[in-house]
């Protein structure tokens, strides 16, 4: 039985949400480990994780493999 792209995307939704939660959990740790002048890297990593989680879910929702 073939699932539609929107139903298949819903299987990816928990993984996307979980990856964002994990990134938010490690943000304070990254901020405390990195020196003051390199803390922008922690926000960059957080932004990339959020972007790619939403992007991959969107691609699955549209039916693109």
Coordinates of C-alpha atoms in Angstrom, one line a residue:
X1 CA 0.0 0.0 0.0
X2 CA 1.4 3.3 -1.1
X3 CA 1.2 6.2 1.4
X4 CA 0.7 9.7 0.2
X5 CA 3.4 12.3 0.5
X6 CA 1.6 14.2 3.3
X7 CA 1.1 11.0 5.4
X8 CA 4.8 10.0 4.8
X9 CA 5.9 13.5 5.8
X10 CA 4.0 13.1 9.1
X11 CA 6.4 10.2 9.9
X12 CA 9.3 12.7 9.5
X13 CA 7.7 15.4 11.7
X14 CA 8.7 13.8 15.1
X15 CA 12.3 13.5 13.8
X16 CA 12.3 17.2 12.8
X17 CA 10.9 18.3 16.1
X18 CA 13.3 16.1 18.1
X19 CA 16.3 17.5 16.2
X20 CA 15.2 21.0 17.0
X21 CA 14.7 20.2 20.7
X22 CA 18.1 18.5 20.9
X23 CA 19.7 21.6 19.2
X24 CA 18.0 23.9 21.7
X25 CA 19.1 21.7 24.6
X26 CA 22.8 21.9 23.5
X27 CA 22.7 25.7 22.8
X28 CA 23.6 26.7 26.4
X29 CA 26.3 24.0 26.5
X30 CA 27.8 25.3 23.3
X31 CA 27.6 28.9 24.5
X32 CA 29.5 28.0 27.7
X33 CA 32.2 26.0 26.0
X34 CA 32.9 28.4 23.2
X35 CA 34.9 31.6 23.8
X36 CA 33.0 34.9 23.7
X37 CA 34.2 35.9 20.2
X38 CA 33.1 32.5 18.7
X39 CA 29.7 32.2 20.3
X40 CA 28.1 33.1 17.0
X41 CA 28.9 29.6 15.8
X42 CA 26.5 28.2 18.4
X43 CA 23.7 30.3 16.9
X44 CA 24.8 29.4 13.4
X45 CA 24.6 25.7 14.2
X46 CA 21.1 26.2 15.8
X47 CA 19.9 28.1 12.8
X48 CA 21.2 25.4 10.4
X49 CA 19.5 22.6 12.4
X50 CA 16.2 24.4 12.4
X51 CA 16.5 25.3 8.7
X52 CA 17.3 21.8 7.6
X53 CA 14.7 20.2 9.8
X54 CA 12.0 22.4 8.3
X55 CA 13.4 22.0 4.8
X56 CA 13.5 18.2 4.9
X57 CA 10.0 18.1 6.3
X58 CA 8.8 20.5 3.5
X59 CA 10.4 18.3 0.8
X60 CA 8.7 15.2 2.2
X61 CA 5.4 17.1 2.4
X62 CA 5.6 18.2 -1.2
X63 CA 6.4 14.6 -2.2
X64 CA 10.0 15.2 -3.4
X65 CA 12.4 12.4 -2.5

